[in-house]
């Protein structure tokens, strides 16, 4: 079971295959893993003991950053994410990044993102589209969270930035150039940098 794996010199963390979205570009549609790592489909959601044991036994030589990402949305297991991040902080010098859809407060009503302060060093949030209509077409959140998802994702980004967490947006170039330009305007308005990712189907890059 692959809980930790190496990608582009960083330690990636795979704690869940759960996700309330179905993004049109989701890497999970294209295979079982990325590069030459083992399958990222988990036999079961790992326990804290399984996660810490896997972390302790992983050769982290030369790595400087751990990234919650994997084959799912890490905040689906928000409490486990926090516990794991705290463990990594206490047992290594790794910086911690969270790659997320930014919908944790819709997934877990009332979740206090203040808990991320001092635990998560940086966050990369999938902006995905320049407006709510296109967001729901590209991200395809399930019906329990689709209402207001775009606005909540933006608010999450602003709130994470206010907490002092280094915050960035990403879009994948499955949207048009004009739409990417609109996303750049949102990024400038909120003072949150945007990274445009190239859509790949061969699983060579997905961060
Ligand atoms: S939020 Fe992430 S894991 Fe979920 S469907 Fe989109 S790309 Fe895939």
PDB file of C-alpha atoms and ligand atoms in Angstrom:
ATOM      1  CA  UNK A   1       0.000   0.000   0.000  1.00  0.00           C
ATOM      2  CA  UNK A   2       1.583   3.297  -1.100  1.00  0.00           C
ATOM      3  CA  UNK A   3       1.146   5.966   1.559  1.00  0.00           C
ATOM      4  CA  UNK A   4       4.405   7.802   0.809  1.00  0.00           C
ATOM      5  CA  UNK A   5       6.084   8.138  -2.560  1.00  0.00           C
ATOM      6  CA  UNK A   6       8.731  10.277  -4.172  1.00  0.00           C
ATOM      7  CA  UNK A   7       7.905  12.697  -6.945  1.00  0.00           C
ATOM      8  CA  UNK A   8      10.217  15.393  -8.308  1.00  0.00           C
ATOM      9  CA  UNK A   9      12.425  15.029  -5.225  1.00  0.00           C
ATOM     10  CA  UNK A  10       9.580  15.621  -2.778  1.00  0.00           C
ATOM     11  CA  UNK A  11       7.858  13.273  -0.369  1.00  0.00           C
ATOM     12  CA  UNK A  12       4.239  12.855  -1.458  1.00  0.00           C
ATOM     13  CA  UNK A  13       1.581  11.659   0.959  1.00  0.00           C
ATOM     14  CA  UNK A  14      -1.434   9.591  -0.022  1.00  0.00           C
ATOM     15  CA  UNK A  15      -3.875   9.237   2.887  1.00  0.00           C
ATOM     16  CA  UNK A  16      -7.165   8.812   1.040  1.00  0.00           C
ATOM     17  CA  UNK A  17      -8.710   7.972  -2.312  1.00  0.00           C
ATOM     18  CA  UNK A  18     -11.854   9.842  -1.339  1.00  0.00           C
ATOM     19  CA  UNK A  19     -12.926  12.988  -3.164  1.00  0.00           C
ATOM     20  CA  UNK A  20     -16.256  14.785  -3.581  1.00  0.00           C
ATOM     21  CA  UNK A  21     -15.239  16.048  -7.038  1.00  0.00           C
ATOM     22  CA  UNK A  22     -14.692  14.519 -10.452  1.00  0.00           C
ATOM     23  CA  UNK A  23     -12.372  16.945 -12.245  1.00  0.00           C
ATOM     24  CA  UNK A  24     -12.229  16.487 -15.998  1.00  0.00           C
ATOM     25  CA  UNK A  25      -8.407  16.477 -15.819  1.00  0.00           C
ATOM     26  CA  UNK A  26      -8.075  14.232 -12.744  1.00  0.00           C
ATOM     27  CA  UNK A  27      -4.957  12.109 -13.052  1.00  0.00           C
ATOM     28  CA  UNK A  28      -6.786   9.179 -11.466  1.00  0.00           C
ATOM     29  CA  UNK A  29      -8.620   8.647 -14.753  1.00  0.00           C
ATOM     30  CA  UNK A  30      -5.359   7.888 -16.547  1.00  0.00           C
ATOM     31  CA  UNK A  31      -3.765   5.096 -14.555  1.00  0.00           C
ATOM     32  CA  UNK A  32      -2.995   3.629 -11.176  1.00  0.00           C
ATOM     33  CA  UNK A  33       0.001   5.755 -10.334  1.00  0.00           C
ATOM     34  CA  UNK A  34       2.423   8.441 -11.432  1.00  0.00           C
ATOM     35  CA  UNK A  35       5.826   7.885 -13.000  1.00  0.00           C
ATOM     36  CA  UNK A  36       7.186   4.549 -11.767  1.00  0.00           C
ATOM     37  CA  UNK A  37       5.622   4.554  -8.310  1.00  0.00           C
ATOM     38  CA  UNK A  38       3.414   1.678  -7.168  1.00  0.00           C
ATOM     39  CA  UNK A  39      -0.361   1.915  -7.361  1.00  0.00           C
ATOM     40  CA  UNK A  40      -1.809   4.840  -5.451  1.00  0.00           C
ATOM     41  CA  UNK A  41      -5.126   3.103  -5.016  1.00  0.00           C
ATOM     42  CA  UNK A  42      -5.204   2.267  -1.308  1.00  0.00           C
ATOM     43  CA  UNK A  43      -6.382  -1.128  -0.034  1.00  0.00           C
ATOM     44  CA  UNK A  44      -7.973   0.764   2.831  1.00  0.00           C
ATOM     45  CA  UNK A  45      -7.631   4.221   4.339  1.00  0.00           C
ATOM     46  CA  UNK A  46      -4.428   3.956   6.387  1.00  0.00           C
ATOM     47  CA  UNK A  47      -4.566   4.267  10.162  1.00  0.00           C
ATOM     48  CA  UNK A  48      -2.379   6.754  12.003  1.00  0.00           C
ATOM     49  CA  UNK A  49      -0.138   3.879  13.075  1.00  0.00           C
ATOM     50  CA  UNK A  50       0.250   2.712   9.468  1.00  0.00           C
ATOM     51  CA  UNK A  51       1.040   6.265   8.347  1.00  0.00           C
ATOM     52  CA  UNK A  52       3.641   6.950  11.039  1.00  0.00           C
ATOM     53  CA  UNK A  53       5.251   3.544  10.564  1.00  0.00           C
ATOM     54  CA  UNK A  54       5.484   4.114   6.797  1.00  0.00           C
ATOM     55  CA  UNK A  55       6.912   7.595   7.388  1.00  0.00           C
ATOM     56  CA  UNK A  56       9.515   6.380   9.870  1.00  0.00           C
ATOM     57  CA  UNK A  57      10.648   3.649   7.459  1.00  0.00           C
ATOM     58  CA  UNK A  58      10.770   5.820   4.314  1.00  0.00           C
ATOM     59  CA  UNK A  59      14.192   6.937   3.107  1.00  0.00           C
ATOM     60  CA  UNK A  60      13.784  10.719   3.115  1.00  0.00           C
ATOM     61  CA  UNK A  61      17.424  11.562   2.419  1.00  0.00           C
ATOM     62  CA  UNK A  62      17.765  14.827   0.549  1.00  0.00           C
ATOM     63  CA  UNK A  63      14.083  15.702   0.717  1.00  0.00           C
ATOM     64  CA  UNK A  64      13.013  19.097   2.009  1.00  0.00           C
ATOM     65  CA  UNK A  65       9.247  19.088   1.485  1.00  0.00           C
ATOM     66  CA  UNK A  66       6.305  16.776   2.166  1.00  0.00           C
ATOM     67  CA  UNK A  67       3.173  17.255   0.046  1.00  0.00           C
ATOM     68  CA  UNK A  68      -0.323  16.053   0.902  1.00  0.00           C
ATOM     69  CA  UNK A  69      -1.675  15.046  -2.493  1.00  0.00           C
ATOM     70  CA  UNK A  70      -2.056  11.452  -3.670  1.00  0.00           C
ATOM     71  CA  UNK A  71      -5.002   9.823  -5.377  1.00  0.00           C
ATOM     72  CA  UNK A  72      -7.708  11.733  -3.567  1.00  0.00           C
ATOM     73  CA  UNK A  73      -8.524  14.988  -1.800  1.00  0.00           C
ATOM     74  CA  UNK A  74      -6.436  15.043   1.410  1.00  0.00           C
ATOM     75  CA  UNK A  75      -8.939  17.154   3.362  1.00  0.00           C
ATOM     76  CA  UNK A  76     -11.541  14.391   3.085  1.00  0.00           C
ATOM     77  CA  UNK A  77      -9.537  13.084   6.069  1.00  0.00           C
ATOM     78  CA  UNK A  78      -8.907  16.513   7.580  1.00  0.00           C
ATOM     79  CA  UNK A  79      -8.322  15.263  11.126  1.00  0.00           C
ATOM     80  CA  UNK A  80      -5.889  12.570   9.945  1.00  0.00           C
ATOM     81  CA  UNK A  81      -4.186  15.133   7.712  1.00  0.00           C
ATOM     82  CA  UNK A  82      -3.615  17.400  10.718  1.00  0.00           C
ATOM     83  CA  UNK A  83      -2.375  14.560  12.930  1.00  0.00           C
ATOM     84  CA  UNK A  84      -0.031  13.377  10.198  1.00  0.00           C
ATOM     85  CA  UNK A  85       1.278  16.871   9.488  1.00  0.00           C
ATOM     86  CA  UNK A  86       1.919  17.425  13.188  1.00  0.00           C
ATOM     87  CA  UNK A  87       3.781  14.113  13.369  1.00  0.00           C
ATOM     88  CA  UNK A  88       5.941  15.005  10.372  1.00  0.00           C
ATOM     89  CA  UNK A  89       6.680  18.438  11.860  1.00  0.00           C
ATOM     90  CA  UNK A  90       7.723  16.878  15.150  1.00  0.00           C
ATOM     91  CA  UNK A  91       9.837  14.152  13.580  1.00  0.00           C
ATOM     92  CA  UNK A  92      11.579  15.854  10.662  1.00  0.00           C
ATOM     93  CA  UNK A  93      12.657  19.194   9.201  1.00  0.00           C
ATOM     94  CA  UNK A  94      10.376  18.804   6.183  1.00  0.00           C
ATOM     95  CA  UNK A  95       8.257  21.752   5.090  1.00  0.00           C
ATOM     96  CA  UNK A  96       4.635  20.774   4.542  1.00  0.00           C
ATOM     97  CA  UNK A  97       2.474  21.648   1.555  1.00  0.00           C
ATOM     98  CA  UNK A  98      -1.175  20.836   1.044  1.00  0.00           C
ATOM     99  CA  UNK A  99      -2.552  20.363  -2.462  1.00  0.00           C
ATOM    100  CA  UNK A 100      -6.310  20.763  -2.198  1.00  0.00           C
ATOM    101  CA  UNK A 101      -9.562  21.636  -3.895  1.00  0.00           C
ATOM    102  CA  UNK A 102     -10.139  24.184  -1.107  1.00  0.00           C
ATOM    103  CA  UNK A 103     -13.544  22.805  -0.191  1.00  0.00           C
ATOM    104  CA  UNK A 104     -12.769  21.438   3.280  1.00  0.00           C
ATOM    105  CA  UNK A 105     -15.418  23.609   4.950  1.00  0.00           C
ATOM    106  CA  UNK A 106     -18.070  22.202   2.638  1.00  0.00           C
ATOM    107  CA  UNK A 107     -16.838  18.644   3.101  1.00  0.00           C
ATOM    108  CA  UNK A 108     -16.759  19.047   6.905  1.00  0.00           C
ATOM    109  CA  UNK A 109     -19.292  21.652   7.989  1.00  0.00           C
ATOM    110  CA  UNK A 110     -17.842  23.971  10.611  1.00  0.00           C
ATOM    111  CA  UNK A 111     -14.247  22.865  10.117  1.00  0.00           C
ATOM    112  CA  UNK A 112     -11.884  25.456  11.596  1.00  0.00           C
ATOM    113  CA  UNK A 113      -9.065  26.082   9.130  1.00  0.00           C
ATOM    114  CA  UNK A 114      -7.190  27.946  11.875  1.00  0.00           C
ATOM    115  CA  UNK A 115      -5.965  24.461  12.797  1.00  0.00           C
ATOM    116  CA  UNK A 116      -3.713  24.580   9.714  1.00  0.00           C
ATOM    117  CA  UNK A 117      -1.726  27.527  11.089  1.00  0.00           C
ATOM    118  CA  UNK A 118       1.717  26.465  12.229  1.00  0.00           C
ATOM    119  CA  UNK A 119       1.219  23.000  10.724  1.00  0.00           C
ATOM    120  CA  UNK A 120       0.834  23.594   6.988  1.00  0.00           C
ATOM    121  CA  UNK A 121       3.552  25.816   5.499  1.00  0.00           C
ATOM    122  CA  UNK A 122       2.047  26.280   2.043  1.00  0.00           C
ATOM    123  CA  UNK A 123      -1.141  25.455   0.205  1.00  0.00           C
ATOM    124  CA  UNK A 124      -1.820  24.969  -3.485  1.00  0.00           C
ATOM    125  CA  UNK A 125      -5.497  25.396  -4.325  1.00  0.00           C
ATOM    126  CA  UNK A 126      -7.203  24.277  -7.524  1.00  0.00           C
ATOM    127  CA  UNK A 127      -8.830  27.423  -8.910  1.00  0.00           C
ATOM    128  CA  UNK A 128      -9.705  25.500 -12.064  1.00  0.00           C
ATOM    129  CA  UNK A 129     -11.977  28.098 -13.681  1.00  0.00           C
ATOM    130  CA  UNK A 130     -12.826  31.818 -13.701  1.00  0.00           C
ATOM    131  CA  UNK A 131     -16.450  31.570 -12.555  1.00  0.00           C
ATOM    132  CA  UNK A 132     -18.891  29.314 -10.728  1.00  0.00           C
ATOM    133  CA  UNK A 133     -20.536  27.895 -13.837  1.00  0.00           C
ATOM    134  CA  UNK A 134     -17.292  26.835 -15.460  1.00  0.00           C
ATOM    135  CA  UNK A 135     -15.901  25.711 -12.099  1.00  0.00           C
ATOM    136  CA  UNK A 136     -18.716  23.231 -11.679  1.00  0.00           C
ATOM    137  CA  UNK A 137     -18.296  22.050 -15.268  1.00  0.00           C
ATOM    138  CA  UNK A 138     -14.546  21.448 -14.841  1.00  0.00           C
ATOM    139  CA  UNK A 139     -14.407  20.339 -11.194  1.00  0.00           C
ATOM    140  CA  UNK A 140     -17.784  18.559 -11.082  1.00  0.00           C
ATOM    141  CA  UNK A 141     -18.297  18.679  -7.289  1.00  0.00           C
ATOM    142  CA  UNK A 142     -21.026  16.323  -6.082  1.00  0.00           C
ATOM    143  CA  UNK A 143     -24.506  17.635  -5.403  1.00  0.00           C
ATOM    144  CA  UNK A 144     -23.906  17.926  -1.650  1.00  0.00           C
ATOM    145  CA  UNK A 145     -21.247  20.597  -2.105  1.00  0.00           C
ATOM    146  CA  UNK A 146     -21.725  22.038  -5.594  1.00  0.00           C
ATOM    147  CA  UNK A 147     -23.835  25.018  -4.478  1.00  0.00           C
ATOM    148  CA  UNK A 148     -21.424  27.806  -3.592  1.00  0.00           C
ATOM    149  CA  UNK A 149     -18.339  25.651  -4.151  1.00  0.00           C
ATOM    150  CA  UNK A 150     -16.512  28.202  -6.320  1.00  0.00           C
ATOM    151  CA  UNK A 151     -17.090  31.066  -3.871  1.00  0.00           C
ATOM    152  CA  UNK A 152     -16.087  28.884  -0.918  1.00  0.00           C
ATOM    153  CA  UNK A 153     -12.879  27.830  -2.670  1.00  0.00           C
ATOM    154  CA  UNK A 154     -11.973  31.501  -3.201  1.00  0.00           C
ATOM    155  CA  UNK A 155     -12.826  32.352   0.412  1.00  0.00           C
ATOM    156  CA  UNK A 156     -10.715  29.412   1.603  1.00  0.00           C
ATOM    157  CA  UNK A 157      -7.763  30.783  -0.373  1.00  0.00           C
ATOM    158  CA  UNK A 158      -8.183  34.255   1.113  1.00  0.00           C
ATOM    159  CA  UNK A 159      -8.532  32.861   4.629  1.00  0.00           C
ATOM    160  CA  UNK A 160      -5.470  30.624   4.288  1.00  0.00           C
ATOM    161  CA  UNK A 161      -3.477  33.623   3.097  1.00  0.00           C
ATOM    162  CA  UNK A 162      -4.707  35.643   6.085  1.00  0.00           C
ATOM    163  CA  UNK A 163      -3.444  32.875   8.382  1.00  0.00           C
ATOM    164  CA  UNK A 164       0.049  33.559   7.033  1.00  0.00           C
ATOM    165  CA  UNK A 165       0.196  30.334   5.028  1.00  0.00           C
ATOM    166  CA  UNK A 166       1.935  30.678   1.658  1.00  0.00           C
ATOM    167  CA  UNK A 167      -0.976  30.333  -0.752  1.00  0.00           C
ATOM    168  CA  UNK A 168      -1.108  29.671  -4.481  1.00  0.00           C
ATOM    169  CA  UNK A 169      -3.682  28.799  -7.116  1.00  0.00           C
ATOM    170  CA  UNK A 170      -3.430  26.382 -10.015  1.00  0.00           C
ATOM    171  CA  UNK A 171      -5.383  25.930 -13.203  1.00  0.00           C
ATOM    172  CA  UNK A 172      -4.969  23.179 -15.752  1.00  0.00           C
ATOM    173  CA  UNK A 173      -4.914  24.228 -19.381  1.00  0.00           C
ATOM    174  CA  UNK A 174      -8.076  22.304 -20.202  1.00  0.00           C
ATOM    175  CA  UNK A 175      -9.819  25.676 -20.118  1.00  0.00           C
ATOM    176  CA  UNK A 176      -9.455  28.275 -22.872  1.00  0.00           C
ATOM    177  CA  UNK A 177      -6.725  30.907 -23.066  1.00  0.00           C
ATOM    178  CA  UNK A 178      -9.335  33.598 -22.410  1.00  0.00           C
ATOM    179  CA  UNK A 179     -10.491  31.747 -19.323  1.00  0.00           C
ATOM    180  CA  UNK A 180      -6.901  31.406 -18.113  1.00  0.00           C
ATOM    181  CA  UNK A 181      -6.513  35.162 -18.590  1.00  0.00           C
ATOM    182  CA  UNK A 182      -9.627  35.686 -16.438  1.00  0.00           C
ATOM    183  CA  UNK A 183      -8.135  33.401 -13.796  1.00  0.00           C
ATOM    184  CA  UNK A 184      -4.989  35.522 -13.859  1.00  0.00           C
ATOM    185  CA  UNK A 185      -7.129  38.577 -13.100  1.00  0.00           C
ATOM    186  CA  UNK A 186      -8.652  36.793 -10.074  1.00  0.00           C
ATOM    187  CA  UNK A 187      -5.157  35.858  -8.950  1.00  0.00           C
ATOM    188  CA  UNK A 188      -3.962  39.458  -9.243  1.00  0.00           C
ATOM    189  CA  UNK A 189      -7.041  40.826  -7.474  1.00  0.00           C
ATOM    190  CA  UNK A 190      -6.571  38.476  -4.502  1.00  0.00           C
ATOM    191  CA  UNK A 191      -2.769  38.767  -4.491  1.00  0.00           C
ATOM    192  CA  UNK A 192      -2.441  34.994  -4.754  1.00  0.00           C
ATOM    193  CA  UNK A 193      -0.060  33.682  -7.433  1.00  0.00           C
ATOM    194  CA  UNK A 194      -1.398  31.405 -10.140  1.00  0.00           C
ATOM    195  CA  UNK A 195       0.401  28.501 -11.753  1.00  0.00           C
ATOM    196  CA  UNK A 196      -0.860  27.134 -15.049  1.00  0.00           C
ATOM    197  CA  UNK A 197      -0.402  23.375 -15.290  1.00  0.00           C
ATOM    198  CA  UNK A 198      -0.222  21.592 -18.587  1.00  0.00           C
ATOM    199  CA  UNK A 199      -2.742  18.788 -18.922  1.00  0.00           C
ATOM    200  CA  UNK A 200      -0.992  15.460 -19.327  1.00  0.00           C
ATOM    201  CA  UNK A 201      -2.419  12.012 -19.821  1.00  0.00           C
ATOM    202  CA  UNK A 202       0.770  10.053 -19.327  1.00  0.00           C
ATOM    203  CA  UNK A 203       1.023  10.713 -15.589  1.00  0.00           C
ATOM    204  CA  UNK A 204       4.460  12.280 -15.840  1.00  0.00           C
ATOM    205  CA  UNK A 205       3.446  15.437 -14.053  1.00  0.00           C
ATOM    206  CA  UNK A 206       0.504  16.200 -11.888  1.00  0.00           C
ATOM    207  CA  UNK A 207       1.432  18.626  -9.153  1.00  0.00           C
TER     208      UNK A 207
HETATM  209  S1  LIG B   1     -10.162  17.341  -6.557  1.00  0.00           S
HETATM  210 FE1  LIG B   1      -8.219  16.277  -7.066  1.00  0.00          FE
HETATM  211  S2  LIG B   1      -8.610  14.101  -6.600  1.00  0.00           S
HETATM  212 FE2  LIG B   1     -10.594  15.119  -6.692  1.00  0.00          FE
HETATM  213  S3  LIG B   1     -11.306  14.788  -8.796  1.00  0.00           S
HETATM  214 FE3  LIG B   1     -10.258  16.789  -8.722  1.00  0.00          FE
HETATM  215  S4  LIG B   1      -8.125  16.374  -9.303  1.00  0.00           S
HETATM  216 FE4  LIG B   1      -9.086  14.387  -8.773  1.00  0.00          FE
END
